[in-house]
Coordinates of C-alpha atoms in Angstrom, one line a residue:
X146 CA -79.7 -52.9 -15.5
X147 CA -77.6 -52.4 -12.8
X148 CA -74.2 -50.2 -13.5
X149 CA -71.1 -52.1 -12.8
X150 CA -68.5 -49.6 -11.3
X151 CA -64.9 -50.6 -11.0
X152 CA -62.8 -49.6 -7.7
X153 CA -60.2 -46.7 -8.5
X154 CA -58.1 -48.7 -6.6
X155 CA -58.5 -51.6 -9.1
X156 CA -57.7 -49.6 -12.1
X157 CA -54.1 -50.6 -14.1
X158 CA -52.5 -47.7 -16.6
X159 CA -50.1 -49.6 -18.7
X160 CA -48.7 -48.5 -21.8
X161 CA -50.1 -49.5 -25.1
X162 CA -48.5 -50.1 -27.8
X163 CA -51.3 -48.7 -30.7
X164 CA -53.7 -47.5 -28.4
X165 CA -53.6 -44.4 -26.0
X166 CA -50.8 -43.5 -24.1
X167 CA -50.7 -44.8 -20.5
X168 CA -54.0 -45.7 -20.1
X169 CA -55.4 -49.8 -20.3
X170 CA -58.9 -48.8 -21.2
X171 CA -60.4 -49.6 -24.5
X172 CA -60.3 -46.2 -27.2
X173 CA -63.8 -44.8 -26.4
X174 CA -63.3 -44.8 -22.6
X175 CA -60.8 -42.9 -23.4
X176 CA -62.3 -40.2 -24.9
X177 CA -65.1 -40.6 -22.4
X178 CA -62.5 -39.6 -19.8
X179 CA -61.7 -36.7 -22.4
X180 CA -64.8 -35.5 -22.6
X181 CA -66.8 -36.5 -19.7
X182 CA -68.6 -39.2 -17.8
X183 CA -71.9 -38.9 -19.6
X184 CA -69.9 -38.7 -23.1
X185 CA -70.2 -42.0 -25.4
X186 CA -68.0 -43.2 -28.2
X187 CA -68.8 -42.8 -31.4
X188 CA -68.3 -46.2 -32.8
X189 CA -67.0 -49.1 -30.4
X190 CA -63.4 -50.4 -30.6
X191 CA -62.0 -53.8 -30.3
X192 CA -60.4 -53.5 -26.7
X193 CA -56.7 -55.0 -26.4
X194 CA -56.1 -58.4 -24.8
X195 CA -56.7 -58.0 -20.8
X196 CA -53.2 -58.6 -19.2
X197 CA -52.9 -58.8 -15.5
X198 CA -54.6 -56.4 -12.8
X199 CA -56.3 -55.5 -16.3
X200 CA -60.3 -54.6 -16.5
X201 CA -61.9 -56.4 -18.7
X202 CA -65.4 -54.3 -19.1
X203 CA -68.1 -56.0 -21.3
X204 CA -68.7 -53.8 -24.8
X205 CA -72.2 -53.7 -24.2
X206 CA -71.8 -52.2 -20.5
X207 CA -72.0 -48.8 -19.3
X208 CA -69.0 -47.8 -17.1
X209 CA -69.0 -44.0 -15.5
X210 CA -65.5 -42.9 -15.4
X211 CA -64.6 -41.8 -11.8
X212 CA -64.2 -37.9 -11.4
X213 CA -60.7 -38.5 -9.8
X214 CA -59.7 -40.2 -12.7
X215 CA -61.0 -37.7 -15.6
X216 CA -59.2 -34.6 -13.5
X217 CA -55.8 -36.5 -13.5
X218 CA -56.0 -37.6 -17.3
X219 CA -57.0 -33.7 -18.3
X220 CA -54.1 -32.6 -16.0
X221 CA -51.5 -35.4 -17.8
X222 CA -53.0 -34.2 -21.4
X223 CA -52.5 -30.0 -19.9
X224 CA -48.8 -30.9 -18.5
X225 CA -48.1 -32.4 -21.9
X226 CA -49.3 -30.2 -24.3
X227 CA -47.5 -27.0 -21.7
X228 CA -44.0 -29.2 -22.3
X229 CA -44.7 -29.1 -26.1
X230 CA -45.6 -25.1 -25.9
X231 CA -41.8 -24.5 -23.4
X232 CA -40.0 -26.4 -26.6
X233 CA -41.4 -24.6 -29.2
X234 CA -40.8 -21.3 -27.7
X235 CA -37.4 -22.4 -27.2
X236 CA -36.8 -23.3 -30.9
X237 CA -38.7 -19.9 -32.1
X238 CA -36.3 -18.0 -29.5
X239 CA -33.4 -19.3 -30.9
X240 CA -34.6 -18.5 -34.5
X241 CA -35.7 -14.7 -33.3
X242 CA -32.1 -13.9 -31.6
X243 CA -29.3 -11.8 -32.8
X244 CA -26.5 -13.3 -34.9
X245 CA -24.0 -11.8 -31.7
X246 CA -26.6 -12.7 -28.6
X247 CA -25.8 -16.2 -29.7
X248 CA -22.3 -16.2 -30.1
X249 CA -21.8 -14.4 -27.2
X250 CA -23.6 -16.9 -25.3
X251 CA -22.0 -19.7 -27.5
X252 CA -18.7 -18.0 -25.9
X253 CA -19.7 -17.9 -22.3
X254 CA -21.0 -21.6 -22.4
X255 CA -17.3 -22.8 -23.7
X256 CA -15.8 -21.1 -20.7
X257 CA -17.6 -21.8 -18.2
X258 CA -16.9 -25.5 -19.7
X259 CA -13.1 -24.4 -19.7
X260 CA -13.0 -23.4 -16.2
X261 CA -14.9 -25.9 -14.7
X262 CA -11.8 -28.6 -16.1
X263 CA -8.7 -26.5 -16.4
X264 CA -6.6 -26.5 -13.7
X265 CA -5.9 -23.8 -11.6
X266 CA -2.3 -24.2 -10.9
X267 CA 0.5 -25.5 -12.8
X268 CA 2.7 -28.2 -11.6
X269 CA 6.2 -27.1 -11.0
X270 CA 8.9 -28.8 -12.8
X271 CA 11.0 -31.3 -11.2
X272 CA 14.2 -30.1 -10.0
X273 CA 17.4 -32.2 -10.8
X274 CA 19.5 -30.1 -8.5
X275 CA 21.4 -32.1 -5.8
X276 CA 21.0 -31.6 -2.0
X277 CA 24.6 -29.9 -2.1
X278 CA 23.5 -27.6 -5.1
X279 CA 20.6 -26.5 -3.7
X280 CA 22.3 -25.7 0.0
X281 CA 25.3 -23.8 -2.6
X282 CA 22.7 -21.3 -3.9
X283 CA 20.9 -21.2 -0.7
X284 CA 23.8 -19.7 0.8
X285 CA 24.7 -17.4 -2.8
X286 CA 21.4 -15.9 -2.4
X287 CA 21.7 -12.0 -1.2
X288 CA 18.0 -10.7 -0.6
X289 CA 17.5 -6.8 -1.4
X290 CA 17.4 -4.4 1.4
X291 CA 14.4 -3.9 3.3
X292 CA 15.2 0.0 2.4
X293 CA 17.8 1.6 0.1
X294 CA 21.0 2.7 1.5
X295 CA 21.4 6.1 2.9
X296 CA 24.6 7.9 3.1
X297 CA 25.5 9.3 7.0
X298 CA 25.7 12.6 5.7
X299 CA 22.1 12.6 4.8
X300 CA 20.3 15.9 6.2
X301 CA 18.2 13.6 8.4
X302 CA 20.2 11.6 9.8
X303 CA 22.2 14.6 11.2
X304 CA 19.4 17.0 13.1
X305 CA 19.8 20.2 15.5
X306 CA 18.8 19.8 18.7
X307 CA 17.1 22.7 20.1
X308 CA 17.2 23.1 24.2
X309 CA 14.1 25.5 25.3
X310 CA 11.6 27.4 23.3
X311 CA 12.1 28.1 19.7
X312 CA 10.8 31.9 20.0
X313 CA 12.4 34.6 18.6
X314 CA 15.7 33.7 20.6
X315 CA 16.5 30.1 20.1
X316 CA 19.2 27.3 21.9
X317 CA 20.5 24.7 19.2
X318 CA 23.1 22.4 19.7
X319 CA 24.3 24.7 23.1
X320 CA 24.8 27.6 21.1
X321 CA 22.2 30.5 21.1
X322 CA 20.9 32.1 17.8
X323 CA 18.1 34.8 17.0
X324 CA 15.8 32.3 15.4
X325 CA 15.1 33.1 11.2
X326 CA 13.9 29.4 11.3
X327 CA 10.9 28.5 12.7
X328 CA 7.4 29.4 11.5
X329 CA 6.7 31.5 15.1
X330 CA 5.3 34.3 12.8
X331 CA 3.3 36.6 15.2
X332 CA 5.4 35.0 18.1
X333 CA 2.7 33.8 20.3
X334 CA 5.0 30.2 20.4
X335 CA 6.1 31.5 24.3
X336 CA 3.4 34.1 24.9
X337 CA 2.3 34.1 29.0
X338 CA -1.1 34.3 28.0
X339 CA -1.3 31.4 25.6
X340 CA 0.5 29.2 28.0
X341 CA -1.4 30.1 31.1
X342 CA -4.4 29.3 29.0
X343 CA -3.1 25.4 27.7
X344 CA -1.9 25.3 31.5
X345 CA -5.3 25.7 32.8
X346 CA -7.1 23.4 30.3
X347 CA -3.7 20.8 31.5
X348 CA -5.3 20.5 35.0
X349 CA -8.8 20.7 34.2
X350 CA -8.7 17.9 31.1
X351 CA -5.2 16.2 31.4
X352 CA -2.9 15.7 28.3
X353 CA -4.3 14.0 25.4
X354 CA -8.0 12.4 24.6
X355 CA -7.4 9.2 24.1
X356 CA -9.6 8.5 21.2
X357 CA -10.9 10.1 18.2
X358 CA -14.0 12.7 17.7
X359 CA -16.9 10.2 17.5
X360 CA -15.8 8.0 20.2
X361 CA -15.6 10.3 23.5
X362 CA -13.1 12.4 21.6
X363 CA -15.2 15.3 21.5
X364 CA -14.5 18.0 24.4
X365 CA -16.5 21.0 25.2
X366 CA -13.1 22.8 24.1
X367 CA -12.9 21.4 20.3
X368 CA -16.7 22.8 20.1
X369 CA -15.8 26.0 21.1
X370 CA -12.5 26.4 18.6
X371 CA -14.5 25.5 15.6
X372 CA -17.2 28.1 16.5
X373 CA -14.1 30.7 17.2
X374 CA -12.8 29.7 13.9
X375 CA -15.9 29.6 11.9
X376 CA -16.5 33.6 12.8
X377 CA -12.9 35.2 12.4
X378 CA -12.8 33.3 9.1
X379 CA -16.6 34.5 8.4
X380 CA -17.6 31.0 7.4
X381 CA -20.7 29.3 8.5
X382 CA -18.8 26.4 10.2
X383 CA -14.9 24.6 10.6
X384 CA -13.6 21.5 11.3
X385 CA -10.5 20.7 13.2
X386 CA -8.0 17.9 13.2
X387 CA -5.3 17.4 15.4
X388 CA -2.1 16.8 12.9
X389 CA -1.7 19.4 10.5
X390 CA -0.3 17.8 7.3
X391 CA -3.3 15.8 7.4
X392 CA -6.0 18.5 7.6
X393 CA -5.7 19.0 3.4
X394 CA -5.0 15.7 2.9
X395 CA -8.1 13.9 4.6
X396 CA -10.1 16.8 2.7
X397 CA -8.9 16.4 -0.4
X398 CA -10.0 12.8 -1.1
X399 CA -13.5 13.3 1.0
X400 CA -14.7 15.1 -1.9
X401 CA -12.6 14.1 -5.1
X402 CA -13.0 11.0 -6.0
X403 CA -11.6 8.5 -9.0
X404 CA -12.9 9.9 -12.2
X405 CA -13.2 13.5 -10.7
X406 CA -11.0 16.2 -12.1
X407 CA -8.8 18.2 -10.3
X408 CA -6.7 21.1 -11.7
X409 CA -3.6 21.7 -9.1
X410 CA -0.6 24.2 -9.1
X411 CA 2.5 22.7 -9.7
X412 CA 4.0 24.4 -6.9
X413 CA 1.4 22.2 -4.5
X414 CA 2.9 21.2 -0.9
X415 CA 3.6 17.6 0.1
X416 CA 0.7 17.5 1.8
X417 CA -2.0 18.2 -1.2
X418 CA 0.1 15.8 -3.3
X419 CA -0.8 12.9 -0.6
X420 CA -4.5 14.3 -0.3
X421 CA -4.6 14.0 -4.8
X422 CA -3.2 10.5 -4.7
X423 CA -5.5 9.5 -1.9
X424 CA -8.4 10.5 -4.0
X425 CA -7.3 9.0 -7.3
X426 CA -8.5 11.2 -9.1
X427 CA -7.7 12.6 -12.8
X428 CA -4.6 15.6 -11.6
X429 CA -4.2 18.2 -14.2
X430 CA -1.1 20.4 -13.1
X431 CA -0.9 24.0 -14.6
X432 CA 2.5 26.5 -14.1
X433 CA 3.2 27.6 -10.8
X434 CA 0.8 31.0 -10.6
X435 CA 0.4 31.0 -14.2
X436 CA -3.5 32.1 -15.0
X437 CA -3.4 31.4 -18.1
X438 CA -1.6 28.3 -18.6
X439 CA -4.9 27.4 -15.9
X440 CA -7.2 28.3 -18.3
X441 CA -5.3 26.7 -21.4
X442 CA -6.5 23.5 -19.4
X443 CA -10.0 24.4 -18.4
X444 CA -10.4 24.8 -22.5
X445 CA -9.1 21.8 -23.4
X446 CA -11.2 20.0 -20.6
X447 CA -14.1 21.8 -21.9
X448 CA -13.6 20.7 -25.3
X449 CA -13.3 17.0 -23.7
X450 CA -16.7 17.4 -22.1
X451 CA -18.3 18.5 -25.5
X452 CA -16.9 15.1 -26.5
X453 CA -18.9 13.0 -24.1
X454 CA -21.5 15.6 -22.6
X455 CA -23.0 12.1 -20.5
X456 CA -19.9 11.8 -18.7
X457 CA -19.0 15.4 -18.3
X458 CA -22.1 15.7 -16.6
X459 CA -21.3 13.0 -13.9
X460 CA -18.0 14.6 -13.9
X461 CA -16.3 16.7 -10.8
X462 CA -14.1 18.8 -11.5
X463 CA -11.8 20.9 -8.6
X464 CA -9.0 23.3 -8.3
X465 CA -6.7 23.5 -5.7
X466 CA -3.6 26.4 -5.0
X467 CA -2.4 27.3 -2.0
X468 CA -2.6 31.1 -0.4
X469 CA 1.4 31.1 0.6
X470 CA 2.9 28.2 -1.2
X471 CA 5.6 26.5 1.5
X472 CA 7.8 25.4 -1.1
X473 CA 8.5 29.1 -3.0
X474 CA 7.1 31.8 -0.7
X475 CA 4.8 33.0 -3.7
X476 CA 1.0 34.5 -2.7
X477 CA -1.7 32.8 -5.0
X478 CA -3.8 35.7 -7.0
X479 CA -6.8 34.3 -5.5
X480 CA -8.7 37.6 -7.4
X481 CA -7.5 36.2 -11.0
X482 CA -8.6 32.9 -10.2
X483 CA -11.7 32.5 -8.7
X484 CA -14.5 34.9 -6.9
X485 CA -16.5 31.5 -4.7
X486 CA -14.3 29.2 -2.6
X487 CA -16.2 26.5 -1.4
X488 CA -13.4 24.9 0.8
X489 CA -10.5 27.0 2.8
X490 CA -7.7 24.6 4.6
X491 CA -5.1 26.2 6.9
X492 CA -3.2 24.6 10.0
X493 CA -2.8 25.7 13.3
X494 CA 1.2 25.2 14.1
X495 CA 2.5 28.6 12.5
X496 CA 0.6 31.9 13.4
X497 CA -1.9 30.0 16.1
X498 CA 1.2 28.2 18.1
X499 CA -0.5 24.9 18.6
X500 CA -0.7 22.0 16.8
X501 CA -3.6 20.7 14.1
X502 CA -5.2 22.2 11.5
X503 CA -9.0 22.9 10.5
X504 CA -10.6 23.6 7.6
X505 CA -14.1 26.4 7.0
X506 CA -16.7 26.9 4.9
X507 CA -20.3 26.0 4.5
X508 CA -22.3 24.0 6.7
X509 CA -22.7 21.2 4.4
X510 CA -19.4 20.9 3.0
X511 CA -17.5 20.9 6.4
X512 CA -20.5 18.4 7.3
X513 CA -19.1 16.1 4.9
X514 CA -15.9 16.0 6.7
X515 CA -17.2 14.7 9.7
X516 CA -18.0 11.1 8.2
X517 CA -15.5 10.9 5.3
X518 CA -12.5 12.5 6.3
X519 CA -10.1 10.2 7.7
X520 CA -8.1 12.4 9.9
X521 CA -10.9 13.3 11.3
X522 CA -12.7 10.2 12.0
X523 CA -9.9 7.7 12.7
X524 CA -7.1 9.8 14.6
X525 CA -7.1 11.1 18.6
X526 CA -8.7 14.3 18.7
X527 CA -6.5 17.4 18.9
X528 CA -5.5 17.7 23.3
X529 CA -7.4 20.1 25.1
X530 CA -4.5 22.2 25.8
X531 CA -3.9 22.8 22.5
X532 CA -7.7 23.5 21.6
X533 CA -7.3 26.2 24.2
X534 CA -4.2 27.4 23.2
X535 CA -5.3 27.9 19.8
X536 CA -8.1 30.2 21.3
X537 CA -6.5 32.2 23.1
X538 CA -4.2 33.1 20.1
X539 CA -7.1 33.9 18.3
X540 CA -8.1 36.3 21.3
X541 CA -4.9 37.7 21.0
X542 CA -4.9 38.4 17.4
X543 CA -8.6 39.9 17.2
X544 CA -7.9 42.2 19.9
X545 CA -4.5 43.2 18.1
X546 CA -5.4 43.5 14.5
X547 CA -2.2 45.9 13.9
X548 CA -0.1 42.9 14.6
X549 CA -0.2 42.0 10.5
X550 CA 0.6 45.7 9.5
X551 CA 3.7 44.8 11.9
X552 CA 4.6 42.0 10.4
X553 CA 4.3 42.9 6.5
X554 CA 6.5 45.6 7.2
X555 CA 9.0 43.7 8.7
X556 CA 9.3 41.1 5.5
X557 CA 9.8 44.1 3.5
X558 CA 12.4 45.5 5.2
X559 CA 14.3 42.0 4.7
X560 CA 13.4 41.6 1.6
X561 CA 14.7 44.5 0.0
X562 CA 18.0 43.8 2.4
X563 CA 18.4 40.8 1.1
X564 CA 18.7 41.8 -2.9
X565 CA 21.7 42.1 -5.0
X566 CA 23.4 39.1 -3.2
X567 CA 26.3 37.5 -5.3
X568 CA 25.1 33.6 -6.1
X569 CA 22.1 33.7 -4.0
X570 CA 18.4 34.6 -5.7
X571 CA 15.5 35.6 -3.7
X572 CA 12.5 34.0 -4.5
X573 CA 8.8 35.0 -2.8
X574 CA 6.9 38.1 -2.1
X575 CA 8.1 41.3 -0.4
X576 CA 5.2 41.0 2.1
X577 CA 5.7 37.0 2.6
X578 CA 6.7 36.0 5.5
X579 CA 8.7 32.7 4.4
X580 CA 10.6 33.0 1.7
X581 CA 13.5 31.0 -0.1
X582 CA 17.1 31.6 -1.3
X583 CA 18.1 29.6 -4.4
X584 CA 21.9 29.7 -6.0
X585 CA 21.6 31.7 -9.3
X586 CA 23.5 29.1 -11.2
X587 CA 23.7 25.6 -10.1
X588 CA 26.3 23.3 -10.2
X589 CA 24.4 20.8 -12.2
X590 CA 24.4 18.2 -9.2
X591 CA 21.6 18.4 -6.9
X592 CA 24.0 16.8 -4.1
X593 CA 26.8 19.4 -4.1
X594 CA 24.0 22.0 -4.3
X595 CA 22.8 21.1 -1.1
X596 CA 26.2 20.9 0.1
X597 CA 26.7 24.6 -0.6
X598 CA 23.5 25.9 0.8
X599 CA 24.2 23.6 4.1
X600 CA 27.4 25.4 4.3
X601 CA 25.9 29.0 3.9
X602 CA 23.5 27.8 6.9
X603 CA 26.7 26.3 8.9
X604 CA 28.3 29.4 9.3
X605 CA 25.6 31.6 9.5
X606 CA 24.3 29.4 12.5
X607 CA 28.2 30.0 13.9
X608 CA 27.2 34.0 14.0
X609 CA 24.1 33.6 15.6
X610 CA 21.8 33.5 12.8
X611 CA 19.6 30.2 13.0
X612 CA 18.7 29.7 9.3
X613 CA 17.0 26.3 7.8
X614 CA 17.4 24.7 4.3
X615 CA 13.7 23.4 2.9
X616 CA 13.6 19.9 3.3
X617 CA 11.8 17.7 0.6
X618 CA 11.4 13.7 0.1
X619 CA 13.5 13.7 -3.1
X620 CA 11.9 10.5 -4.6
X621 CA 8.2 11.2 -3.5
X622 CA 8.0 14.9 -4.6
X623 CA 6.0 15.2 -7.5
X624 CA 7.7 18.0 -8.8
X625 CA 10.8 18.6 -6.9
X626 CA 11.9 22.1 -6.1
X627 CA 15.3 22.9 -6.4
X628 CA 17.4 23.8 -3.3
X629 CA 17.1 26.3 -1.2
X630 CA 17.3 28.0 2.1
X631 CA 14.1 29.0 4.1
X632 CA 14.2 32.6 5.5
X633 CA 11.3 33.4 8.0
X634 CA 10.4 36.8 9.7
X635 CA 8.4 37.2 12.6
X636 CA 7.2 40.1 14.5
X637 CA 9.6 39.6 17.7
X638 CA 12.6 40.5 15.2
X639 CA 13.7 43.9 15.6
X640 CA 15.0 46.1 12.9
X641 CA 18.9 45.4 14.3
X642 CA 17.8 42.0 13.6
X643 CA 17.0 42.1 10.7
X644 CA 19.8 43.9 9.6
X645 CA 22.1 41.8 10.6
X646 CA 21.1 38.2 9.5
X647 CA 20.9 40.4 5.9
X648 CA 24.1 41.5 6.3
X649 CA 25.6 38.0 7.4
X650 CA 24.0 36.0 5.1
X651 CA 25.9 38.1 2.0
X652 CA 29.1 38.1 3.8
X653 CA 28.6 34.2 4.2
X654 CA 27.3 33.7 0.7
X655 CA 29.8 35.8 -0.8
X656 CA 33.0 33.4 1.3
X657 CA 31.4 30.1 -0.1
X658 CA 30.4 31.1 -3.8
X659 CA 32.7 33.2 -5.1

């Protein structure tokens, strides 16, 4: 006989309600499509009622399943039983998690759901205020100054003006003065050979550069500086910048970072402070020069690391003093305190004459500099003049090494001048060349201590001794120093000199204080 082979076409799945699940064929074609076209059923089952676009196949007829239609009723029965196996591994999951894993997801569920219909503002409350009111306190309202109100007595409001060179003889406010102010130390500020040299680099490269190193700020000049630098500090390799105050404090935060350690003197110029809070970093301040109050710290920080030995070892830790501090003429005992320096930071607008700063020391650490430090990388390199300037003070000072002897001696001289003044306290070295002079006993107001020490300065200044008070930014210093006046010595002063603006000052002191 003949077998009778429906079209696939032809072939109606609806939904049974006691037989198998969308398929309208009879129980044992359905497990022939289970098993296989050659399968046969067991025992033959009454087929349900035909119902439209139904088959209806004879019971006593053989019908070969189609091979499409066994490969999509084993993939239906595969996708089933794989959405079955997803739910119970879901449910076993949920059994085999932590007590916390589920509250805390519990938690993030509720808000997410919280943010998703909270608002994000809050409406403002109505106002019953009238127009009239509201224009009333409209024109009540006084807004706070832009900047706090500064006396016209302030210091710096009411500057010298100096007229020519400030050498070693100096013109301020008309009147000439033998200059104990400015830091000209080996007096190369008006020396003929350092200004024919930035004159010559003036016509060859013009003023300024006009952008910073890595953008066609780089000159043939800055090269040869940093070499010149690099071998009369015997380091492998320096760095210039072209402002001064931010040499240290574009170095500081290159390499200290936040969560880095850094132990500081509390005697620190301005310009470190700026360079620690640019780095955000943990500051640690010990006594001004005191060794061991320095290593009272570096025990206790050692005990901290024992703590957490994981983050001590991901942990930087610095220390950073200055070799004259600015703000108390004191030399740091670089020999008590450490034998390597990785880092040394100087500027060029004292001893050199110029303007900038550098900073030596290996190769790889001054490297650093070059992409992270932002006086470096985002400022107008230093002028080409300057850069030459700078190297032929260098000459100057290499070929005349006795100029230092010169210069120590001096600062002795006026140093030891300078004791047993009535009132007056002098605070630095003997072989510093800037030093200070504080009042022995203040008058427990900062202002009228300044007052006095501007006074001593006045009337020195009308003798013809140019002296300076140190100038600090009283509400950004952080630790102030008191008040005092800034005595500096260079080589161009001649014993007479010196003399003399010893001898004023205590005849000067000696009329205001006592």
């Amino acid at each position: 006989m003949d077998t009778w082979r429906p079209p696939v076409q032809g072939i109606c799945l609806p939904r049974s309600a006691s037989g198998p699940a969308r398929t309208g064929l009879s129980p044992s074609l359905t497990a022939q499509a289970r098993g296989g076209g050659d399968q046969r059923a067991a025992a033959p089952a009454q087929a349900p009622p035909p119902r439209a676009r139904d088959v209806t196949v004879p019971r006593h007829a053989r019908v070969d399943v189609p091979v499409a239609f066994r490969k999509e009723a084993q993939r239906l029965t595969m996708a089933n039983a794989a959405e079955q196996w997803v739910l119970v591994e879901m449910v076993q999951a949920l059994y085999e998690a932590p007590a916390y894993h589920l509250i805390l997801e519990g938690i993030l569920i509720l808000w997410i759901i919280r943010l998703l219909f909270s608002k994000t503002y809050k409406l403002q409350e109505r106002s019953d205020l009238t127009l009239k009111e509201k224009e009333e306190l409209i024109e009540e309202w006084q807004p706070e100054p832009l900047v706090p109100p500064v006396s016209k007595d302030h210091p710096a409001l009411n500057y010298n003006i100096v007229s020519g060179p400030p050498s070693h003889n100096i013109v301020v406010n008309g009147k000439e003065c033998i200059n104990f102010a400015s830091f000209n130390f080996l007096g190369l500020l008006d020396n003929p050979r350092v200004k024919a040299a930035a004159l010559a680099s003036l016509k060859k490269y013009g003023v300024g550069t006009c952008g910073p190193r890595g953008f066609y700020g780089t000159f043939d000049v800055h090269l040869d500086l940093e070499d010149r630098l690099a071998k009369f500090m015997k380091t492998e390799e320096a760095i210039i910048y072209s402002y001064g105050f931010a040499t240290i404090a574009s170095a500081i935060p290159a390499y200290s970072k936040r969560g880095d350690i850094v132990f500081v003197d509390r005697a620190a110029c301005f310009a470190i402070q700026k360079g620690l809070q640019a780095s955000r970093s943990d500051i640690k301040i010990f006594k001004h020069n005191d060794m061991a109050d320095l290593e009272r710290l570096l025990k206790e920080q050692e005990i901290e690391d024992q703590k957490n030995p994981r983050k001590a070892r991901v942990t930087r830790r610095f220390i950073v003093v200055e070799g004259i501090y600015m703000n108390t003429g004191t030399i740091c005992p670089l020999p008590e305190l450490i034998d390597d320096i990785d880092l040394i930071s100087a500027n060029m607008e004292n001893a050199l004459a110029s303007v900038g700063g550098f900073c030596c020391g290996r190769s790889f650490v001054i490297d650093h500099q070059r992409l992270s430090g932002q006086g470096y990388c985002f400022s107008a390199s230093l002028p080409p003049l300057l850069a030459a300037a700078a190297i032929e003070a260098l000459n100057i000072m290499e070929e005349n090494p006795g100029i230092f002897a010169v210069l120590k001696e001096k600062c002795r001289k006026i140093h030891k001048a300078l004791q047993g003044i009535s009132g007056l306290r002098v605070m630095g070295e003997s072989f510093s060349p800037a030093f200070h002079l504080h009042l022995e006993e203040s008058t427990g107001s900062r202002e009228k201590d300044v007052k006095l020490l501007q006074e001593i300065v006045n009337q020195c200044m009308n003798r013809s001794i140019a002296l300076t008070q140190a100038r600090y930014l009283d509400k950004e210093e952080k630790c102030l120093p008191p008040p005092s006046i800034r005595v500096v010595v260079t080589v161009e002063q001649t014993e007479d000199e010196l003399e003399r603006a010893a001898a004023t000052i205590k005849e000067v002191a000696q009329a205001v204080l006592l």
